[in-house]
Every structure is written in structure tokens, then in C-alpha cells.
Short mmCIF file of C-alpha atoms in Angstrom, two decimals:
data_model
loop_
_atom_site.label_atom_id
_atom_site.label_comp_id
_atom_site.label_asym_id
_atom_site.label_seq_id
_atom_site.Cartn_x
_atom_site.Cartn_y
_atom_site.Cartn_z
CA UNK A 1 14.70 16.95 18.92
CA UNK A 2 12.94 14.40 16.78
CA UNK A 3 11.76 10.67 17.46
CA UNK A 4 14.15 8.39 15.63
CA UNK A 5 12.30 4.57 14.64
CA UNK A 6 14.97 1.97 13.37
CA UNK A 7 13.26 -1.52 12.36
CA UNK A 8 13.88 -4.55 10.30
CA UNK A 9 12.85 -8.19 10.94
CA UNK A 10 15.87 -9.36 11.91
CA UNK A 11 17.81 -5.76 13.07
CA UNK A 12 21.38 -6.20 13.67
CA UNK A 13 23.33 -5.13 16.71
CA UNK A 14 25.53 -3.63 14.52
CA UNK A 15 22.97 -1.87 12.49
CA UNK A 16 21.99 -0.18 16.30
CA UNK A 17 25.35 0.82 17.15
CA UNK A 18 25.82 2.58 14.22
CA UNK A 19 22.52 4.81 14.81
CA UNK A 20 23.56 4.42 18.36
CA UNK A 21 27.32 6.51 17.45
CA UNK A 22 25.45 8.95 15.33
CA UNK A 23 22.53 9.87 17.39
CA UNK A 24 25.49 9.87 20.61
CA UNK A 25 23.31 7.70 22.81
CA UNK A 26 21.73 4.52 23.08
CA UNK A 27 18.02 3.55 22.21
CA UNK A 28 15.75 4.44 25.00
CA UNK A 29 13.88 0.88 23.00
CA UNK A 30 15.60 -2.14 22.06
CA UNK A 31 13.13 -4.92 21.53
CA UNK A 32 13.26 -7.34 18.21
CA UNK A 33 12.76 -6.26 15.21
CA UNK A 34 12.96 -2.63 16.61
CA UNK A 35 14.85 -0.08 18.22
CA UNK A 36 13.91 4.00 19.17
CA UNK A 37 15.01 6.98 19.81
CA UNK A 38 13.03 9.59 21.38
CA UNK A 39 14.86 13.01 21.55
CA UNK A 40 17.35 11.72 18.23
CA UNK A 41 20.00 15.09 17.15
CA UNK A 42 20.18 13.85 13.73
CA UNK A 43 18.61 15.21 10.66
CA UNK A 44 16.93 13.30 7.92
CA UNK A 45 19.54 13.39 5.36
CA UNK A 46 21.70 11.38 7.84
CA UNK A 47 18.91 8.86 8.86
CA UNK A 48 18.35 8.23 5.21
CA UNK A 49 22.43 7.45 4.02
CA UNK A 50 22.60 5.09 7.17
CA UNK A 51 19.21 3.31 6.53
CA UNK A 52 20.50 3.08 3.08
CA UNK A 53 24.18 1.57 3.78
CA UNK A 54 22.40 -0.59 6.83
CA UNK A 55 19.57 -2.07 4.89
CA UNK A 56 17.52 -1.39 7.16
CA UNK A 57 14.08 0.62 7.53
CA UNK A 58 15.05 4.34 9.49
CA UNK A 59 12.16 7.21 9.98
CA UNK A 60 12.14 10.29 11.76
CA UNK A 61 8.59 10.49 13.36
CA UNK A 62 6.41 13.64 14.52
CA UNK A 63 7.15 13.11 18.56
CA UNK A 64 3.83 12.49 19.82
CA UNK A 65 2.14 10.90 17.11
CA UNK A 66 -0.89 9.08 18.08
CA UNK A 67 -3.17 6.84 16.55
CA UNK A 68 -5.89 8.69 18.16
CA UNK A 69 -4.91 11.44 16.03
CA UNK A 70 -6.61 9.62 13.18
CA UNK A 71 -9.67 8.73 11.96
CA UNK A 72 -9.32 6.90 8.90
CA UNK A 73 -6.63 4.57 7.24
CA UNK A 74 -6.78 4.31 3.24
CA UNK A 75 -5.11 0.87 1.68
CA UNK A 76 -4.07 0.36 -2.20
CA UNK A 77 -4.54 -2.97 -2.54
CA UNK A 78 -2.10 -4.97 -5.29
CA UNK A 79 1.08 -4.99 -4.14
CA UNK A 80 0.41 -3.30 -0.71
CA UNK A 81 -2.35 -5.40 1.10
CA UNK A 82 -1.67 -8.33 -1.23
CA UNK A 83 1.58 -9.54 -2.56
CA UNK A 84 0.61 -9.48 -6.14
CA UNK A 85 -0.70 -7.55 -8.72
CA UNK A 86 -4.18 -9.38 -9.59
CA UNK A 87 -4.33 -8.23 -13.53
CA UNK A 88 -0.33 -10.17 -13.95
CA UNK A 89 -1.72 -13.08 -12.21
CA UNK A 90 -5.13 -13.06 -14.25
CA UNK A 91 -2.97 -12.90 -17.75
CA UNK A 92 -1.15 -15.66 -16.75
CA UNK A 93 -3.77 -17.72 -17.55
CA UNK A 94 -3.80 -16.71 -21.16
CA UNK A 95 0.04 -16.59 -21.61
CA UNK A 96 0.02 -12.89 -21.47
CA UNK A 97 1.49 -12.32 -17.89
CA UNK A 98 5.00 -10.81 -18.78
CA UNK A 99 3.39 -8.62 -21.62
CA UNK A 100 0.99 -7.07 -18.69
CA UNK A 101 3.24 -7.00 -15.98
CA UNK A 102 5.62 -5.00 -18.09
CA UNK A 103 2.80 -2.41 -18.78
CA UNK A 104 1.47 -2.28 -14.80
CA UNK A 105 5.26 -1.94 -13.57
CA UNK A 106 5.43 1.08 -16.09
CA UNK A 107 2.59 2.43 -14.88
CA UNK A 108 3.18 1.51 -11.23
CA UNK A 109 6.49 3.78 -12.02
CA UNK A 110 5.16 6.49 -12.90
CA UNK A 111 6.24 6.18 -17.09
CA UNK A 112 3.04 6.09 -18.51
CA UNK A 113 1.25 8.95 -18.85
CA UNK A 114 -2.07 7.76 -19.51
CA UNK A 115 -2.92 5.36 -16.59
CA UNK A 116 -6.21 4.49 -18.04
CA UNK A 117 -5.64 3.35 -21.24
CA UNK A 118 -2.80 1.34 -19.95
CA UNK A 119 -5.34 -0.62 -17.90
CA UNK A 120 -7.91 -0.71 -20.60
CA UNK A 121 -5.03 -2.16 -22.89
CA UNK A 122 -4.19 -4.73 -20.21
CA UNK A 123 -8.24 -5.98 -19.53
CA UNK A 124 -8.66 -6.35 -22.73
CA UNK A 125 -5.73 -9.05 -23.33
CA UNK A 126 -7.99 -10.74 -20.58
CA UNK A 127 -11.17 -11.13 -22.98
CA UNK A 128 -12.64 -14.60 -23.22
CA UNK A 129 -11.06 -15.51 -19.70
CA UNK A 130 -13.86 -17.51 -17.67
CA UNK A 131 -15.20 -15.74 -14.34
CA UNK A 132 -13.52 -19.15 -12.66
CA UNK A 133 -10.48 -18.01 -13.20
CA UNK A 134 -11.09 -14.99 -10.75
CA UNK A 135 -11.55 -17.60 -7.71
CA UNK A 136 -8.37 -19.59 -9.19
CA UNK A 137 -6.31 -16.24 -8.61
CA UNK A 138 -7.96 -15.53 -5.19
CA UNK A 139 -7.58 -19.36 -4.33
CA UNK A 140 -3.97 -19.97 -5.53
CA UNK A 141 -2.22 -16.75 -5.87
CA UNK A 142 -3.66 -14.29 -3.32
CA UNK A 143 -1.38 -13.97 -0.50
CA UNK A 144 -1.74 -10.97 2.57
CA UNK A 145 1.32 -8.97 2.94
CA UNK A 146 3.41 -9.60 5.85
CA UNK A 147 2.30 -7.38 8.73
CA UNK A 148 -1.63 -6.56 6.86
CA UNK A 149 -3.65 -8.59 9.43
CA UNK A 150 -1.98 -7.04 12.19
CA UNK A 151 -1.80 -3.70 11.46
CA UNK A 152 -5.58 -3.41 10.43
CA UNK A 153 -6.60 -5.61 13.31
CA UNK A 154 -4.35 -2.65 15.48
CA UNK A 155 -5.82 0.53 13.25
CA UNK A 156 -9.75 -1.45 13.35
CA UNK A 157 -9.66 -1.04 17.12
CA UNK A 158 -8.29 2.18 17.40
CA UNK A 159 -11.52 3.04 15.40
CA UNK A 160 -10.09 4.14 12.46
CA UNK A 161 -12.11 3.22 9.34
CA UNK A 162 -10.41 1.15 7.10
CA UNK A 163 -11.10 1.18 3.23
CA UNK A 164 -9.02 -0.09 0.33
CA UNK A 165 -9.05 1.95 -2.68
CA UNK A 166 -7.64 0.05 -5.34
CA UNK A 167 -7.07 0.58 -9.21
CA UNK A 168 -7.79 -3.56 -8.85
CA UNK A 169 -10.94 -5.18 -9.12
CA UNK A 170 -13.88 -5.84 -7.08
CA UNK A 171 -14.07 -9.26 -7.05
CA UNK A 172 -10.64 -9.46 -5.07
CA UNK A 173 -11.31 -6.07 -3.21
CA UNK A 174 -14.69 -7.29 -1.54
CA UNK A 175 -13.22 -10.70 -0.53
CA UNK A 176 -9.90 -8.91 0.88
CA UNK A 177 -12.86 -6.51 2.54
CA UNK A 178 -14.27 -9.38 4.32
CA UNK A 179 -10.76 -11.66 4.85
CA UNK A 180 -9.31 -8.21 7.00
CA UNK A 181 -12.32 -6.80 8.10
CA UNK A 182 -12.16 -3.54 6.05
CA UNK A 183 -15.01 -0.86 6.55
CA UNK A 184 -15.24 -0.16 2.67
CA UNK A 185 -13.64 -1.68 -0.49
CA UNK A 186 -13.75 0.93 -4.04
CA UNK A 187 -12.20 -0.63 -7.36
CA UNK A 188 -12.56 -0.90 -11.16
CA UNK A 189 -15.46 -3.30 -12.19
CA UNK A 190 -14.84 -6.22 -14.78
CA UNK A 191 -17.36 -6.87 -17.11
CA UNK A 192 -18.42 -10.46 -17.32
CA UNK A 193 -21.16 -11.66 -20.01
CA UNK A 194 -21.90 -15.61 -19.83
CA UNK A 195 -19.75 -15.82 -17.30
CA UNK A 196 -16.64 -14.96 -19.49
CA UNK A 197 -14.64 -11.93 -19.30
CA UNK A 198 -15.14 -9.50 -22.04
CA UNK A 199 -12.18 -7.28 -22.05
CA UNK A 200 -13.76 -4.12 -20.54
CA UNK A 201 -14.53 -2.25 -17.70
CA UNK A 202 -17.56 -0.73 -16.24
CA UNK A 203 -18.03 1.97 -14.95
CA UNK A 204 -15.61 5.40 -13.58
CA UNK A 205 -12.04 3.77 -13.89
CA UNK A 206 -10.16 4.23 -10.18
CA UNK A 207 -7.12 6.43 -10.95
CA UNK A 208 -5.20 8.37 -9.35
CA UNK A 209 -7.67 11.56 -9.51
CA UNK A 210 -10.49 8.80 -8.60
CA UNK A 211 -8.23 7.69 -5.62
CA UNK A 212 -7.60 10.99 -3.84
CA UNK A 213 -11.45 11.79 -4.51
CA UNK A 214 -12.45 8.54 -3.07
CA UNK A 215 -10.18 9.55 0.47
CA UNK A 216 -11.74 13.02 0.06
CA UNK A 217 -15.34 11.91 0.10
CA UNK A 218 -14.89 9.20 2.82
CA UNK A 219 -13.24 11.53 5.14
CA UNK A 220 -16.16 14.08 4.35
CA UNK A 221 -18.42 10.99 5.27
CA UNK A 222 -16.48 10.36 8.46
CA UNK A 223 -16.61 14.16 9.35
CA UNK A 224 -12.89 14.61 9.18
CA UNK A 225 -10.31 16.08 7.22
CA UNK A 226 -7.79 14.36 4.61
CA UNK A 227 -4.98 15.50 7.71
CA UNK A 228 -6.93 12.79 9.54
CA UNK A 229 -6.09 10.06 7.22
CA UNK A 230 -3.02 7.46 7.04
CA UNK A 231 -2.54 6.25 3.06
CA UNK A 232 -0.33 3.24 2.42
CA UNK A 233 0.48 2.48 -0.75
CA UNK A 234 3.34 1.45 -3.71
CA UNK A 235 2.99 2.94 -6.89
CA UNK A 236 2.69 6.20 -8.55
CA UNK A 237 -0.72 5.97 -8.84
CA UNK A 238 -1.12 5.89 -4.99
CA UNK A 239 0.90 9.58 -5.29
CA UNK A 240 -2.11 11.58 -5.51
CA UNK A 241 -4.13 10.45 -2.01
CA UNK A 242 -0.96 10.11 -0.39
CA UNK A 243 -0.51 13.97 -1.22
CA UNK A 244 -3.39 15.51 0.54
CA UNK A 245 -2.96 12.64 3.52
CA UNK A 246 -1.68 13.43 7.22
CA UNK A 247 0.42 10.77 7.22
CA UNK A 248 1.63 8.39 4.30
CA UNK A 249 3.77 5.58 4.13
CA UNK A 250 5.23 4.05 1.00
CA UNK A 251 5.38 0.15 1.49
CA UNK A 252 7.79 -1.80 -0.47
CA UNK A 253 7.33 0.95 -3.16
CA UNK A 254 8.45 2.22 -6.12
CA UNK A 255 11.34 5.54 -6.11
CA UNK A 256 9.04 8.27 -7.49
CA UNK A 257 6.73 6.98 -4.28
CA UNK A 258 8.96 7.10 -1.64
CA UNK A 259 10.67 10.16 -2.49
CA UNK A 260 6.94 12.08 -1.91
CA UNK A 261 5.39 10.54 0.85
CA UNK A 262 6.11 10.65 4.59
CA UNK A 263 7.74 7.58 5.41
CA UNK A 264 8.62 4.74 4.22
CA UNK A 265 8.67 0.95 4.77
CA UNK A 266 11.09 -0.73 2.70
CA UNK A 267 12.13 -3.99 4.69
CA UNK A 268 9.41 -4.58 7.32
CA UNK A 269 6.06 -5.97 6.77
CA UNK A 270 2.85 -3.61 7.07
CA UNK A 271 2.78 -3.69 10.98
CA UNK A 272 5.96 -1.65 11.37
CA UNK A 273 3.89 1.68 10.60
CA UNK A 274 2.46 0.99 13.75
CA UNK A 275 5.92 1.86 15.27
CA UNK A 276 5.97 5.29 14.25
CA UNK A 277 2.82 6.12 17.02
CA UNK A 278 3.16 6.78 20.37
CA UNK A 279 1.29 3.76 22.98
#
């Protein structure tokens, strides 16, 4: 038997009947946004047409599964914790959003091979930007993902450690460190020179190989294994942590990410992961 979770903000009754006929019982839960199945018969090829056809968010879950099991919780940041992607909002500002959010959502996709150089192409169509326009983006465009505050606020006092490792920037990784409370923030560096941007980097680039070493090392620090670690993310630069994680969740992502990671989150905000644990 498995542990079936069905959620979606606003889950129809008709959406639960329908896992309801397959399963050939009703949920044991039926509260809101969510309904569960403990002992579900029904195998994840099943869960996945329905949840498809439904439009609605459908995981089979590990019975048992307990935060406790955990020790650390690893965040991407642009798209995931956030609901933009700082480097498009930062080119706005020179007229250059569409050309850069046409290269991140390529990259995000998986379609460029050299992650890297894609980002080095788009920082350097930010050149000559003031710092300013850093707080403008923070100020105006920053938003927190439905469901971020409370699932951090949820994993913070399980006592999980909480880092973001994000292919972003500092300046918007330390103030989202200190807006949710986050135990450690790792990102890409801009370089800024009388306080204008000039087009570079400094420093190790995060990556994808840079991500998963990041989650390797902190877990090392917390005296835990990568098994021990939940990694949320969206793009195919997340793919690498996620792999070597006990439990990832693809949020709002991209295909290549949620056909390799554990579960997914597809209509829910953040907060819904924390249906797939056991109280």
C-alpha cells in the first residue's frame, strides 16, 4: 500500500471522487485544499494521468515520512522562493529583458549546454546598470512564492537548516536570507565598480556542479548525509542537487525537472510539500 496526497487550492469535489473511484474508497482526509489517502492500491502511472486530466497536484508518498527524518532543506531561489527570475527583471531596466529571459528560460530548460557562459552573456548586457537598481528590483519586483513563508517557518522549527543555493545573486539571496529566516544564503557575486555594474562576475560561478557541491558540503557541516536533505527547485540546473537528495520536489518547474525528481508541485504554493510528511 502507498500514501496517496491529492491537493490544489481550491480542490474540487469532483476532482476527489474521481481518486475516490480509483483508489475504491474514500479519503481517510478531506480538509481544504487537501485530501489523503493512507493505504491507496493505485500505482503511479495512474496517479499521474488523473492528476494530469484533474489539474490538480497528485503524489504518492513514502508512508511514514517524517520531517524528523531530515536535517536540512536546500532552496533555489528565482523562480522557486521568489516569483521571478532577478537577472529578467534587472535587464529590464536597460531594455534587454526579453533578450535575457529568452536565454535563462533556455537554460532553465535544460537547452543550453554551457550554463555558464549563458549567464556570463546575460551579466554582461547588464554593464553600466547603477547598484540602485538592485534595491529597485528587490523593492518593486521581488515577490515570495505562495506557500515560502510558511513552509520555512514549518521546516525552521522542525530544526532543519535552511539554505538557498541559488545561480542568482547575493544581493537578493542575503536579503531573502534575512526576509525568511534562512540559516545560509550561496550565489554568484556581481561586480560593482563606482557603484555601477560592470558586466562580470566574481568569483566560482554557482552551477549545477557548484549546487550539488554546495548541499554536499553543508550536509557534511551538519553531520548528515545528502539522504537527509529536501531540495526544491525549478529548472534544470536544480537537477544535479536534487539527484543525490532524499527527497526532492519540483515546484512550478520545468518538464526535464519534474520528470527526475521525487515529487512534484505543480498547482499549490510551497507549503503543500509539507503534506507529503506524516504529523
Amino acid at each position: 500500500m502507498t500514501r496517496l496526497v491529492v491537493q490544489h487550492p481550491a480542490l474540487p469535489d469532483t476532482a476527489v471522487a474521481a481518486f475516490a473511484d480509483a483508489v475504491g474508497m474514500a479519503p481517510a482526509v478531506r480538509a481544504g485544499a487537501l485530501a489523503c489517502w493512507p493505504d491507496a492500491a493505485i500505482d503511479g502511472a495512474r496517479v499521474g494521468e488523473l492528476a494530469d486530466s484533474l489539474g490538480v497536484d497528485a503524489e504518492i508518498v513514502r508512508p511514514g515520512l517524517r520531517l524528523a527524518d531530515f536535517r536540512l532543506a536546500a532552496f533555489d531561489m528565482d523562480s522557486t522562493l521568489i516569483t521571478i527570475e532577478c537577472v529578467d527583471e534587472i535587464a529590464d531596466y536597460v531594455g534587454r529583458k526579453t533578450e535575457v529571459a529568452a536565454i535563462t528560460e533556455a537554460a532553465m530548460r535544460g537547452e543550453i549546454a554551457d550554463y555558464d557562459e549563458s549567464l556570463r552573456r546575460r551579466v554582461a548586457l547588464l554593464a553600466g546598470l547603477p547598484e540602485s537598481t538592485l534595491e529597485r528590483v528587490w523593492d518593486e519586483r521581488v515577490r515570495l512564492s505562495p506557500g515560502a513563508e510558511a513552509l520555512t517557518a514549518a521546516l525552521g522549527a522542525a530544526g532543519l537548516h535552511l539554505l538557498v543555493v541559488s545561480g542568482g545573486f547575493t544581493f537578493f539571496t542575503e536579503r531573502l536570507k534575512r526576509r525568511l529566516g534562512l540559516d545560509t544564503a550561496r550565489s554568484n557575486v556581481l561586480e560593482v565598480v563606482d557603484g555601477r555594474l560592470t558586466g562580470r562576475l566574481l568569483g566560482p560561478i554557482v552551477n549545477a556542479e557548484r549546487k550539488r557541491t554546495i548541499v554536499e558540503q553543508t550536509c557534511a557541516q551538519l553531520g548528515c548525509t545528502p539522504a537527509q536533505a529536501i531540495v526544491v527547485g525549478d529548472g534544470a540546473n536544480d537537477l544535479k542537487m536534487m539527484s543525490i537528495a532524499g527527497l526532492s520536489v519540483a515546484f512550478h518547474a520545468k518538464p526535464i525537472v519534474r520528470d527526475e525528481t521525487t515529487h512534484a508541485i505543480n498547482h499549490c504554493g510551497l507549503d503543500a510539500i509539507l503534506a507529503f510528511f506524516e504529523r
